[in-house]
JSON list of C-alpha atoms in Angstrom, two decimals:
[
{"chain": "A", "resi": 863, "resn": "ARG", "atom": "CA", "xyz": [276.04, 227.25, 90.19]},
{"chain": "A", "resi": 864, "resn": "GLY", "atom": "CA", "xyz": [274.73, 230.54, 91.38]},
{"chain": "A", "resi": 865, "resn": "VAL", "atom": "CA", "xyz": [271.53, 232.07, 92.63]},
{"chain": "A", "resi": 866, "resn": "ASP", "atom": "CA", "xyz": [268.56, 233.44, 90.68]},
{"chain": "A", "resi": 867, "resn": "TYR", "atom": "CA", "xyz": [266.89, 236.52, 92.14]},
{"chain": "A", "resi": 868, "resn": "GLY", "atom": "CA", "xyz": [263.43, 237.38, 90.87]},
{"chain": "A", "resi": 869, "resn": "ALA", "atom": "CA", "xyz": [263.17, 241.05, 89.97]},
{"chain": "A", "resi": 870, "resn": "ASP", "atom": "CA", "xyz": [261.37, 243.36, 87.61]},
{"chain": "A", "resi": 871, "resn": "GLU", "atom": "CA", "xyz": [262.94, 244.11, 84.26]},
{"chain": "A", "resi": 872, "resn": "GLY", "atom": "CA", "xyz": [264.83, 247.38, 84.56]},
{"chain": "A", "resi": 873, "resn": "ASP", "atom": "CA", "xyz": [265.56, 247.10, 88.30]},
{"chain": "A", "resi": 874, "resn": "ALA", "atom": "CA", "xyz": [269.08, 248.26, 89.15]},
{"chain": "A", "resi": 875, "resn": "VAL", "atom": "CA", "xyz": [271.78, 245.60, 89.51]},
{"chain": "A", "resi": 876, "resn": "THR", "atom": "CA", "xyz": [274.51, 246.82, 91.84]},
{"chain": "A", "resi": 877, "resn": "ALA", "atom": "CA", "xyz": [277.98, 245.67, 92.78]},
{"chain": "A", "resi": 878, "resn": "PRO", "atom": "CA", "xyz": [277.75, 243.30, 95.77]},
{"chain": "A", "resi": 879, "resn": "ALA", "atom": "CA", "xyz": [281.20, 244.43, 96.97]},
{"chain": "A", "resi": 880, "resn": "ASP", "atom": "CA", "xyz": [284.05, 246.70, 95.85]},
{"chain": "A", "resi": 881, "resn": "GLY", "atom": "CA", "xyz": [285.98, 245.54, 92.80]},
{"chain": "A", "resi": 882, "resn": "ILE", "atom": "CA", "xyz": [287.10, 246.13, 89.25]},
{"chain": "A", "resi": 883, "resn": "VAL", "atom": "CA", "xyz": [284.94, 245.31, 86.24]},
{"chain": "A", "resi": 884, "resn": "SER", "atom": "CA", "xyz": [286.90, 242.47, 84.67]},
{"chain": "A", "resi": 885, "resn": "PHE", "atom": "CA", "xyz": [284.73, 242.00, 81.58]},
{"chain": "A", "resi": 886, "resn": "VAL", "atom": "CA", "xyz": [281.39, 242.67, 79.94]},
{"chain": "A", "resi": 887, "resn": "GLY", "atom": "CA", "xyz": [279.65, 240.33, 77.53]},
{"chain": "A", "resi": 888, "resn": "TYR", "atom": "CA", "xyz": [276.73, 240.93, 75.21]},
{"chain": "A", "resi": 889, "resn": "GLU", "atom": "CA", "xyz": [274.12, 238.52, 73.90]},
{"chain": "A", "resi": 890, "resn": "ASP", "atom": "CA", "xyz": [274.59, 239.76, 70.35]},
{"chain": "A", "resi": 891, "resn": "LYS", "atom": "CA", "xyz": [278.36, 239.21, 70.64]},
{"chain": "A", "resi": 892, "resn": "GLY", "atom": "CA", "xyz": [278.15, 235.48, 71.39]},
{"chain": "A", "resi": 893, "resn": "PHE", "atom": "CA", "xyz": [276.91, 235.30, 74.98]},
{"chain": "A", "resi": 894, "resn": "ALA", "atom": "CA", "xyz": [273.81, 233.32, 73.95]},
{"chain": "A", "resi": 895, "resn": "ILE", "atom": "CA", "xyz": [273.48, 231.45, 77.28]},
{"chain": "A", "resi": 896, "resn": "HIS", "atom": "CA", "xyz": [274.54, 234.07, 79.84]},
{"chain": "A", "resi": 897, "resn": "GLY", "atom": "CA", "xyz": [273.04, 236.97, 77.90]},
{"chain": "A", "resi": 898, "resn": "ASN", "atom": "CA", "xyz": [274.33, 240.43, 78.68]},
{"chain": "A", "resi": 899, "resn": "CYS", "atom": "CA", "xyz": [276.67, 239.99, 81.65]},
{"chain": "A", "resi": 900, "resn": "VAL", "atom": "CA", "xyz": [279.21, 241.76, 83.84]},
{"chain": "A", "resi": 901, "resn": "GLY", "atom": "CA", "xyz": [282.13, 240.28, 85.76]},
{"chain": "A", "resi": 902, "resn": "VAL", "atom": "CA", "xyz": [283.52, 242.06, 88.83]},
{"chain": "A", "resi": 903, "resn": "ASP", "atom": "CA", "xyz": [286.88, 241.01, 90.31]},
{"chain": "A", "resi": 904, "resn": "HIS", "atom": "CA", "xyz": [286.72, 241.66, 94.06]},
{"chain": "A", "resi": 905, "resn": "GLY", "atom": "CA", "xyz": [290.33, 240.63, 94.64]},
{"chain": "A", "resi": 906, "resn": "GLN", "atom": "CA", "xyz": [291.88, 237.66, 96.46]},
{"chain": "A", "resi": 907, "resn": "GLY", "atom": "CA", "xyz": [290.43, 235.29, 93.84]},
{"chain": "A", "resi": 908, "resn": "VAL", "atom": "CA", "xyz": [286.78, 236.31, 94.37]},
{"chain": "A", "resi": 909, "resn": "VAL", "atom": "CA", "xyz": [284.80, 237.18, 91.21]},
{"chain": "A", "resi": 910, "resn": "SER", "atom": "CA", "xyz": [281.08, 237.92, 90.75]},
{"chain": "A", "resi": 911, "resn": "LEU", "atom": "CA", "xyz": [279.28, 237.31, 87.46]},
{"chain": "A", "resi": 912, "resn": "MET", "atom": "CA", "xyz": [275.93, 239.05, 86.95]},
{"chain": "A", "resi": 913, "resn": "MET", "atom": "CA", "xyz": [273.93, 237.58, 84.07]},
{"chain": "A", "resi": 914, "resn": "HIS", "atom": "CA", "xyz": [270.81, 238.13, 81.91]},
{"chain": "A", "resi": 915, "resn": "LEU", "atom": "CA", "xyz": [271.05, 241.92, 82.12]},
{"chain": "A", "resi": 916, "resn": "LYS", "atom": "CA", "xyz": [268.86, 244.23, 80.04]},
{"chain": "A", "resi": 917, "resn": "SER", "atom": "CA", "xyz": [271.53, 246.92, 79.97]},
{"chain": "A", "resi": 918, "resn": "ILE", "atom": "CA", "xyz": [275.14, 247.35, 81.07]},
{"chain": "A", "resi": 919, "resn": "ASP", "atom": "CA", "xyz": [276.35, 250.67, 82.51]},
{"chain": "A", "resi": 920, "resn": "VAL", "atom": "CA", "xyz": [280.05, 249.87, 83.05]},
{"chain": "A", "resi": 921, "resn": "VAL", "atom": "CA", "xyz": [283.21, 249.19, 81.06]},
{"chain": "A", "resi": 922, "resn": "PRO", "atom": "CA", "xyz": [286.12, 246.83, 81.74]},
{"chain": "A", "resi": 923, "resn": "GLY", "atom": "CA", "xyz": [288.68, 248.34, 84.11]},
{"chain": "A", "resi": 924, "resn": "GLU", "atom": "CA", "xyz": [286.17, 250.55, 85.91]},
{"chain": "A", "resi": 925, "resn": "TYR", "atom": "CA", "xyz": [286.45, 250.53, 89.72]},
{"chain": "A", "resi": 926, "resn": "MET", "atom": "CA", "xyz": [283.14, 249.86, 91.47]},
{"chain": "A", "resi": 927, "resn": "ARG", "atom": "CA", "xyz": [282.19, 250.44, 95.09]},
{"chain": "A", "resi": 928, "resn": "MET", "atom": "CA", "xyz": [279.60, 248.26, 96.76]},
{"chain": "A", "resi": 929, "resn": "GLY", "atom": "CA", "xyz": [276.21, 249.55, 95.64]},
{"chain": "A", "resi": 930, "resn": "ASP", "atom": "CA", "xyz": [277.38, 251.17, 92.39]},
{"chain": "A", "resi": 931, "resn": "LYS", "atom": "CA", "xyz": [275.07, 250.40, 89.48]},
{"chain": "A", "resi": 932, "resn": "LEU", "atom": "CA", "xyz": [276.35, 247.77, 87.04]},
{"chain": "A", "resi": 933, "resn": "GLY", "atom": "CA", "xyz": [273.27, 247.60, 84.82]},
{"chain": "A", "resi": 934, "resn": "GLU", "atom": "CA", "xyz": [269.62, 246.59, 84.84]},
{"chain": "A", "resi": 935, "resn": "VAL", "atom": "CA", "xyz": [267.77, 243.30, 85.36]},
{"chain": "A", "resi": 936, "resn": "GLY", "atom": "CA", "xyz": [266.74, 241.74, 82.07]},
{"chain": "A", "resi": 937, "resn": "ASN", "atom": "CA", "xyz": [265.72, 238.60, 80.25]},
{"chain": "A", "resi": 938, "resn": "THR", "atom": "CA", "xyz": [268.65, 238.05, 77.88]},
{"chain": "A", "resi": 939, "resn": "GLY", "atom": "CA", "xyz": [270.37, 234.80, 77.00]},
{"chain": "A", "resi": 940, "resn": "LEU", "atom": "CA", "xyz": [268.92, 231.48, 78.11]},
{"chain": "A", "resi": 941, "resn": "SER", "atom": "CA", "xyz": [266.23, 232.93, 80.36]},
{"chain": "A", "resi": 942, "resn": "THR", "atom": "CA", "xyz": [262.46, 232.50, 80.62]},
{"chain": "A", "resi": 943, "resn": "ALA", "atom": "CA", "xyz": [261.64, 235.63, 82.64]},
{"chain": "A", "resi": 944, "resn": "PRO", "atom": "CA", "xyz": [263.38, 238.75, 83.95]},
{"chain": "A", "resi": 945, "resn": "HIS", "atom": "CA", "xyz": [265.75, 237.90, 86.79]},
{"chain": "A", "resi": 946, "resn": "LEU", "atom": "CA", "xyz": [269.32, 238.34, 87.99]},
{"chain": "A", "resi": 947, "resn": "HIS", "atom": "CA", "xyz": [271.59, 235.30, 88.04]},
{"chain": "A", "resi": 948, "resn": "TRP", "atom": "CA", "xyz": [274.56, 235.90, 90.33]},
{"chain": "A", "resi": 949, "resn": "GLY", "atom": "CA", "xyz": [277.46, 233.52, 89.92]},
{"chain": "A", "resi": 950, "resn": "LEU", "atom": "CA", "xyz": [280.29, 233.62, 92.44]},
{"chain": "A", "resi": 951, "resn": "TYR", "atom": "CA", "xyz": [283.75, 232.21, 91.78]},
{"chain": "A", "resi": 952, "resn": "VAL", "atom": "CA", "xyz": [286.49, 231.69, 94.35]},
{"chain": "A", "resi": 953, "resn": "GLY", "atom": "CA", "xyz": [289.89, 230.61, 93.07]},
{"chain": "A", "resi": 954, "resn": "GLY", "atom": "CA", "xyz": [288.30, 229.90, 89.67]},
{"chain": "A", "resi": 955, "resn": "GLU", "atom": "CA", "xyz": [285.67, 227.51, 91.05]},
{"chain": "A", "resi": 956, "resn": "ALA", "atom": "CA", "xyz": [281.96, 228.26, 90.91]},
{"chain": "A", "resi": 957, "resn": "ILE", "atom": "CA", "xyz": [280.43, 228.28, 94.38]},
{"chain": "A", "resi": 958, "resn": "ASP", "atom": "CA", "xyz": [277.00, 228.96, 95.84]},
{"chain": "A", "resi": 959, "resn": "PRO", "atom": "CA", "xyz": [276.92, 232.67, 96.83]},
{"chain": "A", "resi": 960, "resn": "ALA", "atom": "CA", "xyz": [274.07, 232.20, 99.36]},
{"chain": "A", "resi": 961, "resn": "PRO", "atom": "CA", "xyz": [276.35, 231.22, 102.29]},
{"chain": "A", "resi": 962, "resn": "TRP", "atom": "CA", "xyz": [278.35, 234.41, 101.71]},
{"chain": "A", "resi": 963, "resn": "MET", "atom": "CA", "xyz": [275.33, 236.57, 102.45]},
{"chain": "A", "resi": 964, "resn": "GLU", "atom": "CA", "xyz": [273.89, 238.04, 105.66]},
{"chain": "A", "resi": 965, "resn": "VAL", "atom": "CA", "xyz": [270.27, 237.70, 106.61]},
{"chain": "A", "resi": 966, "resn": "PRO", "atom": "CA", "xyz": [268.24, 239.52, 103.91]},
{"chain": "A", "resi": 967, "resn": "LYS", "atom": "CA", "xyz": [267.53, 243.18, 104.50]},
{"chain": "A", "resi": 968, "resn": "VAL", "atom": "CA", "xyz": [266.63, 246.23, 102.46]},
{"chain": "A", "resi": 969, "resn": "SER", "atom": "CA", "xyz": [269.63, 248.41, 101.74]},
{"chain": "A", "resi": 970, "resn": "LYS", "atom": "CA", "xyz": [269.56, 251.87, 100.18]},
{"chain": "A", "resi": 971, "resn": "TYR", "atom": "CA", "xyz": [272.48, 252.90, 98.03]},
{"chain": "A", "resi": 972, "resn": "LYS", "atom": "CA", "xyz": [273.34, 256.12, 96.27]},
{"chain": "A", "resi": 973, "resn": "ASP", "atom": "CA", "xyz": [270.63, 257.68, 94.12]},
{"chain": "A", "resi": 974, "resn": "GLY", "atom": "CA", "xyz": [268.06, 256.06, 96.45]},
{"chain": "A", "resi": 975, "resn": "GLU", "atom": "CA", "xyz": [268.10, 252.78, 94.49]},
{"chain": "A", "resi": 976, "resn": "LEU", "atom": "CA", "xyz": [267.48, 249.51, 96.26]},
{"chain": "A", "resi": 977, "resn": "ASN", "atom": "CA", "xyz": [269.92, 246.67, 95.76]},
{"chain": "A", "resi": 978, "resn": "PRO", "atom": "CA", "xyz": [267.78, 244.01, 94.03]},
{"chain": "A", "resi": 979, "resn": "LEU", "atom": "CA", "xyz": [269.74, 241.37, 95.90]},
{"chain": "A", "resi": 980, "resn": "GLY", "atom": "CA", "xyz": [268.37, 242.83, 99.15]},
{"chain": "A", "resi": 981, "resn": "LYS", "atom": "CA", "xyz": [271.45, 241.49, 100.92]},
{"chain": "A", "resi": 982, "resn": "ARG", "atom": "CA", "xyz": [274.98, 242.51, 101.76]},
{"chain": "A", "resi": 983, "resn": "PRO", "atom": "CA", "xyz": [277.93, 240.17, 101.18]},
{"chain": "A", "resi": 984, "resn": "ILE", "atom": "CA", "xyz": [279.63, 238.95, 104.35]},
{"chain": "A", "resi": 985, "resn": "TRP", "atom": "CA", "xyz": [283.06, 239.75, 102.88]},
{"chain": "A", "resi": 986, "resn": "ALA", "atom": "CA", "xyz": [282.03, 243.41, 102.49]},
{"chain": "A", "resi": 987, "resn": "LEU", "atom": "CA", "xyz": [281.30, 243.99, 106.20]}
]
């Protein structure tokens, strides 16, 4: 489960809500399907997993605010074109993140970068 967001390779991938980086995984370290990926624990059993990244700009244990850059969109792992796959887990179960989102809108974050998701999580309001 999850949602694929079409984006250009190198576009910024940002934290959808505040949280702590719970892990990072690299394609060359065994993450052949997910590719380079970042997990963010938002608390209360909610975890985001961002997959197929070109680059990762965070380390485990780092605190992220909504809009902070996690890495860049890529085409790593089992992927046929550059995109961001966002997996959302609640209580350990994979769920569809789309219902957790507001109506799409363009949001500017620090450094003038656009969130490639173009949306803001409902739980971050």
